[in-house]
């Protein structure tokens, strides 16, 4: 087990391989546990770092956070890269992790070489997606009221369908159930995808993210995820898009992602 003290918080992380830095940022509810196999594949293409975000699984403090804000997660991602002398990195973010990756690139552009956005949860960019996320927030709070152990299950069931939750292995469901306090803290916090005041970025702010970006959508994902990606592909200045099979839990080491990482690494080598 490897741990870092970042911004006053003890974070669990894992590191594999060498070469161009690659930072994996997991979604909500989730953990680096769900990135372990992908990290080993990514390690064949660079120096892959994954970590449990503050409040989640192995980075959960003895007393749960009452709130978790987007700024906390962005500062932590920047802090992990700084502590490990690993920037600028190709930052891969899935779902909520993609939201964090976008804001990391906006606030700390020197730490980001390129972005891979696996259906990032910037729902406010599209009116229909925003309405869906706001409804999801209320439904999750209603169905898990007073029961933190049901929060993660409620998010997955309400966002992705009952089959998505029931298809997960029992040990993974137990791990995710344990992240309920962190999920609830994000919902009660600021700037997160299910916060009451979710992050809003205008066209100029998005146009300012001048980093090569791969935007990945999945065929079986909820429609709001594809609406967000369509908006982002038109707003971010240097994008490539790809549609993959499967659902919202897109493989961070999908061949399209590995090819993109290799292209970024090659461009870095040629400019060195």
Coordinates of C-alpha atoms in Angstrom, one line a residue:
X1 CA 0.0 0.0 0.0
X2 CA 1.3 3.4 -1.0
X3 CA 0.0 6.6 0.5
X4 CA 0.4 10.3 0.0
X5 CA -0.4 13.3 2.3
X6 CA -2.0 15.8 0.0
X7 CA -3.7 19.0 1.1
X8 CA -3.9 17.6 4.6
X9 CA -5.6 14.4 3.5
X10 CA -4.1 10.9 3.4
X11 CA -4.7 9.4 -0.1
X12 CA -4.2 5.8 -1.3
X13 CA -2.5 5.5 -4.7
X14 CA -0.9 2.9 -7.0
X15 CA 1.8 3.5 -9.6
X16 CA 2.7 1.3 -12.6
X17 CA 5.1 1.6 -15.5
X18 CA 7.4 4.3 -16.8
X19 CA 7.3 7.0 -19.4
X20 CA 4.7 9.7 -20.1
X21 CA 2.7 10.3 -16.9
X22 CA -0.9 9.1 -17.0
X23 CA -3.3 10.0 -14.2
X24 CA -6.6 8.0 -13.8
X25 CA -9.4 9.8 -11.9
X26 CA -12.3 7.5 -10.9
X27 CA -16.0 8.4 -10.9
X28 CA -18.7 8.4 -8.2
X29 CA -19.3 6.0 -6.6
X30 CA -16.1 4.2 -7.3
X31 CA -12.5 3.6 -6.3
X32 CA -9.1 2.9 -7.9
X33 CA -10.1 -0.7 -7.3
X34 CA -12.2 -0.5 -10.5
X35 CA -9.1 0.8 -12.5
X36 CA -6.6 -1.8 -11.4
X37 CA -6.7 -4.0 -14.6
X38 CA -6.8 -0.9 -16.8
X39 CA -3.8 0.7 -15.0
X40 CA -1.7 -2.4 -15.7
X41 CA -2.5 -2.1 -19.4
X42 CA -1.9 1.7 -19.4
X43 CA 1.5 1.0 -17.8
X44 CA 2.6 -0.6 -21.0
X45 CA 2.2 2.9 -22.6
X46 CA 3.4 5.2 -19.8
X47 CA 3.7 5.8 -16.1
X48 CA 0.2 5.2 -14.8
X49 CA -1.0 6.6 -11.5
X50 CA -4.4 5.8 -10.0
X51 CA -5.7 6.8 -6.6
X52 CA -8.8 6.7 -4.3
X53 CA -10.2 10.2 -4.2
X54 CA -10.6 11.8 -0.8
X55 CA -13.4 10.2 1.2
X56 CA -13.5 7.1 -1.0
X57 CA -12.6 3.6 0.0
X58 CA -9.0 3.5 1.1
X59 CA -8.8 7.3 1.3
X60 CA -11.8 7.5 3.6
X61 CA -10.9 9.2 7.0
X62 CA -12.1 7.8 10.3
X63 CA -14.8 10.4 10.5
X64 CA -16.6 10.9 7.1
X65 CA -16.5 14.3 5.4
X66 CA -19.7 16.2 5.8
X67 CA -19.2 17.8 2.4
X68 CA -16.9 17.4 -0.6
X69 CA -16.4 20.1 -3.2
X70 CA -15.1 20.0 -6.7
X71 CA -12.3 22.3 -5.7
X72 CA -11.2 19.6 -3.1
X73 CA -10.9 16.9 -5.8
X74 CA -9.2 19.2 -8.3
X75 CA -6.6 20.4 -5.8
X76 CA -6.0 16.8 -4.7
X77 CA -5.4 15.7 -8.3
X78 CA -2.9 18.5 -8.8
X79 CA -1.3 17.7 -5.5
X80 CA -0.9 14.0 -6.4
X81 CA 0.9 15.0 -9.6
X82 CA 3.1 17.5 -7.8
X83 CA 4.0 15.1 -5.0
X84 CA 5.0 12.4 -7.4
X85 CA 6.7 14.8 -9.8
X86 CA 4.5 13.4 -12.5
X87 CA 3.3 16.4 -14.6
X88 CA 2.3 17.3 -17.2
X89 CA 0.1 14.2 -17.5
X90 CA -2.4 12.6 -19.8
X91 CA -5.4 12.8 -17.4
X92 CA -8.1 10.1 -17.9
X93 CA -11.3 10.8 -16.1
X94 CA -14.4 8.6 -16.1
X95 CA -17.8 10.2 -15.4
X96 CA -17.4 12.4 -12.3
X97 CA -13.6 11.9 -12.8
X98 CA -14.0 13.5 -16.2
X99 CA -15.6 16.5 -14.6
X100 CA -12.6 16.8 -12.3
X101 CA -10.2 16.3 -15.2
X102 CA -11.8 19.2 -17.1
X103 CA -11.5 21.6 -14.2
X104 CA -8.0 20.4 -13.5
X105 CA -7.0 21.3 -17.1
X106 CA -8.7 24.7 -16.7
X107 CA -7.2 25.6 -13.3
X108 CA -3.9 23.9 -13.6
X109 CA -3.0 23.8 -17.3
X110 CA 0.7 23.2 -16.6
X111 CA -0.1 19.8 -15.0
X112 CA -2.1 18.5 -18.0
X113 CA -0.6 17.3 -21.3
X114 CA -3.8 15.9 -22.7
X115 CA -7.3 14.8 -21.6
X116 CA -9.2 11.6 -22.1
X117 CA -12.9 12.1 -21.1
X118 CA -14.9 9.0 -20.6
X119 CA -18.4 10.5 -20.6
X120 CA -17.6 13.3 -18.2
X121 CA -20.3 14.4 -15.8
X122 CA -20.5 18.1 -16.9
X123 CA -24.3 17.9 -17.2
X124 CA -24.9 21.6 -16.9
X125 CA -23.5 22.0 -20.5
X126 CA -26.8 20.7 -21.9
X127 CA -30.3 21.7 -20.8
X128 CA -31.7 18.1 -21.1
X129 CA -28.7 16.6 -19.3
X130 CA -28.9 19.2 -16.6
X131 CA -32.5 18.5 -15.9
X132 CA -31.8 14.7 -15.8
X133 CA -29.0 15.2 -13.3
X134 CA -31.1 17.4 -11.1
X135 CA -33.9 14.9 -11.1
X136 CA -31.3 12.1 -10.3
X137 CA -30.0 14.1 -7.3
X138 CA -33.5 14.3 -5.8
X139 CA -34.3 10.7 -6.5
X140 CA -31.1 9.5 -4.9
X141 CA -31.6 11.6 -1.8
X142 CA -35.2 10.4 -1.5
X143 CA -34.4 6.7 -1.9
X144 CA -31.4 6.7 0.5
X145 CA -32.7 9.1 3.1
X146 CA -30.9 8.4 6.4
X147 CA -29.2 5.3 5.0
X148 CA -25.7 6.1 3.7
X149 CA -25.2 2.5 2.8
X150 CA -27.8 2.8 0.1
X151 CA -26.5 6.0 -1.5
X152 CA -24.1 4.4 -4.0
X153 CA -26.6 1.7 -5.0
X154 CA -29.2 4.4 -5.5
X155 CA -27.0 6.4 -7.8
X156 CA -26.2 3.4 -10.0
X157 CA -29.7 2.0 -10.1
X158 CA -31.2 5.4 -10.8
X159 CA -28.6 6.5 -13.4
X160 CA -27.7 3.3 -15.1
X161 CA -30.6 0.9 -14.3
X162 CA -31.1 -1.9 -11.8
X163 CA -29.3 -4.4 -14.0
X164 CA -26.1 -2.4 -13.9
X165 CA -26.0 -2.7 -10.1
X166 CA -27.1 -6.3 -10.0
X167 CA -24.5 -7.3 -12.6
X168 CA -21.6 -6.2 -10.3
X169 CA -19.8 -8.9 -8.2
X170 CA -20.8 -9.0 -4.6
X171 CA -17.5 -7.8 -3.3
X172 CA -17.6 -4.8 -5.6
X173 CA -21.1 -4.0 -4.5
X174 CA -19.9 -4.1 -0.9
X175 CA -17.0 -1.8 -1.6
X176 CA -19.3 0.7 -3.4
X177 CA -21.8 0.6 -0.6
X178 CA -19.0 1.7 1.7
X179 CA -18.5 4.9 -0.3
X180 CA -22.0 6.1 0.5
X181 CA -20.7 8.8 3.0
X182 CA -18.4 10.2 0.3
X183 CA -21.1 10.2 -2.4
X184 CA -23.5 11.9 0.0
X185 CA -20.8 14.5 0.9
X186 CA -20.4 15.3 -2.8
X187 CA -24.2 15.7 -3.2
X188 CA -24.1 18.1 -0.3
X189 CA -21.0 19.9 -1.5
X190 CA -20.4 22.4 -4.2
X191 CA -19.6 22.1 -7.9
X192 CA -20.0 18.4 -8.2
X193 CA -22.2 16.8 -10.9
X194 CA -25.0 16.0 -8.3
X195 CA -24.4 19.1 -6.2
X196 CA -27.3 21.6 -6.0
X197 CA -24.8 24.1 -7.5
X198 CA -23.1 22.0 -10.1
X199 CA -20.2 23.5 -12.1
X200 CA -21.2 25.6 -15.0
X201 CA -18.7 26.6 -17.7
X202 CA -19.5 28.9 -20.6
X203 CA -18.1 28.6 -24.2
X204 CA -15.2 30.9 -23.6
X205 CA -14.1 29.0 -20.5
X206 CA -14.2 25.7 -22.3
X207 CA -12.4 27.2 -25.4
X208 CA -9.6 28.1 -23.0
X209 CA -8.9 24.4 -22.3
X210 CA -6.3 24.1 -25.1
X211 CA -5.2 20.6 -24.6
X212 CA -5.6 17.6 -27.0
X213 CA -8.7 15.8 -25.9
X214 CA -10.2 12.4 -26.6
X215 CA -13.9 12.3 -25.9
X216 CA -15.3 8.7 -25.5
X217 CA -19.0 7.8 -25.6
X218 CA -20.6 4.4 -25.2
X219 CA -23.5 3.0 -27.2
X220 CA -25.6 1.8 -24.3
X221 CA -25.1 4.8 -21.9
X222 CA -27.9 7.1 -20.8
X223 CA -28.7 9.7 -23.4
X224 CA -27.7 12.6 -21.2
X225 CA -24.1 11.3 -21.3
X226 CA -24.0 11.5 -25.1
X227 CA -25.6 14.9 -25.1
X228 CA -22.8 16.2 -22.9
X229 CA -20.2 14.7 -25.1
X230 CA -21.7 16.2 -28.2
X231 CA -21.7 19.7 -26.6
X232 CA -18.1 19.2 -25.4
X233 CA -16.9 18.1 -28.8
X234 CA -18.1 21.4 -30.2
X235 CA -16.8 23.5 -27.4
X236 CA -13.3 22.2 -26.7
X237 CA -10.8 23.3 -29.3
X238 CA -8.7 20.2 -29.9
X239 CA -10.9 17.1 -29.8
X240 CA -11.2 13.7 -31.2
X241 CA -14.3 11.6 -30.5
X242 CA -15.0 7.9 -30.5
X243 CA -18.0 5.7 -29.9
X244 CA -17.4 2.4 -28.2
X245 CA -19.6 -0.6 -27.4
X246 CA -21.0 -1.2 -23.9
X247 CA -22.2 1.1 -21.2
X248 CA -21.2 4.0 -19.1
X249 CA -18.3 2.2 -17.3
X250 CA -16.0 2.7 -20.3
X251 CA -12.7 0.8 -20.1
X252 CA -9.9 3.4 -19.3
X253 CA -7.6 1.2 -21.3
X254 CA -9.8 0.8 -24.4
X255 CA -7.7 0.5 -27.6
X256 CA -8.8 4.0 -28.7
X257 CA -7.5 5.4 -25.4
X258 CA -4.2 3.5 -25.7
X259 CA -3.7 4.8 -29.3
X260 CA -4.4 8.3 -28.1
X261 CA -1.9 8.0 -25.3
X262 CA 0.7 6.7 -27.7
X263 CA 0.1 9.6 -30.1
X264 CA 0.6 12.1 -27.2
X265 CA 3.7 10.3 -26.1
X266 CA 5.1 10.3 -29.6
X267 CA 4.4 14.0 -30.1
X268 CA 6.2 14.7 -26.8
X269 CA 9.2 12.7 -27.9
X270 CA 9.4 14.5 -31.2
X271 CA 9.3 17.9 -29.6
X272 CA 11.9 17.0 -27.0

